Amino acid sequence: MLAQFGYIGLFLIIGCAFIMVTLGIPAVLSRLTWIVPRKPTKVKLETYECGMQTTGRSWVQFNFRYYIYALMLIVMDVLAVFLYPWAASLGDLGATGFFVIAFFLVIVTVGYLYAWKKRALEWQ
């Protein structure tokens, strides 16, 4: 049993080392001016929008409906992530597994119907 936790610890150490190296490489390279030169000019510091001159403010507040669509997409992705392993192991889970996923589907359906009732899914 201790060997299994050793693998988990080794995985965590390798993961943390990978993160530190990935974050450290740009920090180190930014200090070396012969690799990453810094010559800021007025043109380089301007906001770039697909090769066109910026009109108005460069910060635009998006409509909240975009976020609703994004949240609904995430909910459907999570649903797919949970349904696939459940379907693959339904024979081993038995009746308990079936009722648990049925409850999960009821919760997702209620959320979807709520969003539909509030007209959050209509494009205006």
Coordinates of C-alpha atoms in Angstrom, one line a residue:
M1 CA 0.0 0.0 0.0
L2 CA 2.9 2.4 0.8
A3 CA 4.2 1.8 -2.7
Q4 CA 1.0 3.1 -4.2
F5 CA 1.3 6.3 -2.2
G6 CA 4.9 6.5 -3.4
Y7 CA 3.8 6.6 -7.0
I8 CA 1.3 9.4 -6.1
G9 CA 4.1 11.4 -4.3
L10 CA 6.5 10.9 -7.3
F11 CA 3.8 12.0 -9.7
L12 CA 3.2 15.2 -7.5
I13 CA 6.9 15.9 -7.4
I14 CA 7.3 15.5 -11.2
G15 CA 4.2 17.7 -11.7
C16 CA 5.4 20.5 -9.5
A17 CA 8.9 20.3 -11.1
F18 CA 7.3 20.6 -14.5
I19 CA 5.3 23.6 -13.4
M20 CA 8.3 25.3 -11.9
V21 CA 10.4 24.7 -15.0
T22 CA 7.6 25.9 -17.3
L23 CA 7.2 29.1 -15.4
G24 CA 10.9 29.6 -14.9
I25 CA 12.0 29.4 -18.5
P26 CA 10.2 32.6 -19.6
A27 CA 11.4 34.4 -16.4
V28 CA 15.0 33.4 -17.1
L29 CA 14.9 34.2 -20.8
S30 CA 13.3 37.6 -20.2
R31 CA 16.4 38.6 -18.2
L32 CA 18.7 37.7 -21.1
T33 CA 18.4 40.8 -23.4
W34 CA 20.4 39.1 -26.2
I35 CA 17.7 36.4 -26.4
V36 CA 14.6 38.6 -25.8
P37 CA 15.4 42.1 -26.9
R38 CA 13.4 45.0 -25.4
K39 CA 13.0 48.0 -27.6
P40 CA 9.6 49.5 -26.8
T41 CA 8.3 52.1 -29.2
K42 CA 5.0 53.9 -29.4
V43 CA 3.8 51.7 -32.2
K44 CA 4.7 48.5 -30.4
L45 CA 2.8 49.6 -27.2
E46 CA -0.5 50.4 -29.1
T47 CA -3.5 48.0 -28.9
Y48 CA -3.5 45.7 -31.9
E49 CA -6.9 44.7 -33.5
C50 CA -6.4 42.6 -36.6
G51 CA -4.3 45.1 -38.4
M52 CA -6.8 47.9 -38.1
Q53 CA -6.6 51.1 -36.1
T54 CA -8.4 50.9 -32.8
T55 CA -11.6 52.9 -32.7
G56 CA -13.0 53.9 -29.3
R57 CA -12.0 52.3 -26.1
S58 CA -10.0 49.0 -26.4
W59 CA -11.9 47.5 -23.4
V60 CA -15.4 46.3 -24.3
Q61 CA -17.8 44.8 -21.9
F62 CA -19.5 41.7 -23.4
N63 CA -23.1 40.9 -22.9
F64 CA -23.8 38.5 -20.1
R65 CA -25.5 36.0 -22.4
Y66 CA -22.2 34.9 -23.7
Y67 CA -21.3 33.8 -20.3
I68 CA -24.6 31.9 -20.0
Y69 CA -23.8 30.0 -23.2
A70 CA -20.3 29.3 -21.9
L71 CA -21.7 27.9 -18.6
M72 CA -24.2 25.7 -20.5
L73 CA -21.4 24.4 -22.7
I74 CA -19.4 23.5 -19.5
V75 CA -22.4 21.8 -18.0
M76 CA -22.9 19.7 -21.1
D77 CA -19.2 18.8 -21.2
V78 CA -19.3 17.7 -17.5
L79 CA -22.3 15.7 -18.3
A80 CA -20.5 13.9 -21.1
V81 CA -17.5 13.3 -18.9
F82 CA -19.6 11.7 -16.2
L83 CA -21.9 9.7 -18.6
Y84 CA -19.2 7.9 -20.5
P85 CA -17.5 6.1 -17.6
W86 CA -20.9 5.4 -16.1
A87 CA -22.1 3.8 -19.3
A88 CA -18.8 1.8 -19.6
S89 CA -19.2 0.3 -16.1
L90 CA -23.0 0.1 -15.7
G91 CA -22.9 -3.7 -15.3
D92 CA -20.6 -3.4 -12.3
L93 CA -22.4 -0.5 -10.6
G94 CA -25.8 -2.2 -10.5
A95 CA -29.0 -0.4 -9.4
T96 CA -27.3 2.0 -7.1
G97 CA -25.2 3.4 -10.0
F98 CA -28.3 3.7 -12.2
F99 CA -30.2 5.7 -9.6
V100 CA -27.2 8.0 -8.8
I101 CA -26.8 8.9 -12.5
A102 CA -30.6 9.2 -12.9
F103 CA -30.5 11.8 -10.0
F104 CA -27.6 13.6 -11.7
L105 CA -29.5 13.7 -14.9
V106 CA -32.6 15.1 -13.1
I107 CA -30.5 17.9 -11.6
V108 CA -29.0 18.8 -15.1
T109 CA -32.4 18.7 -16.7
V110 CA -33.9 21.0 -14.1
G111 CA -31.0 23.4 -14.6
Y112 CA -31.5 23.3 -18.4
L113 CA -35.3 23.8 -18.1
Y114 CA -34.7 26.8 -15.7
A115 CA -32.3 28.4 -18.2
W116 CA -34.9 27.8 -21.0
K117 CA -37.7 29.3 -18.9
K118 CA -35.7 32.4 -18.1
R119 CA -35.0 32.7 -21.9
A120 CA -31.3 32.6 -21.2
L121 CA -30.7 30.5 -24.3
E122 CA -32.4 32.8 -26.8
W123 CA -30.1 34.8 -29.0
Q124 CA -31.2 38.4 -29.3

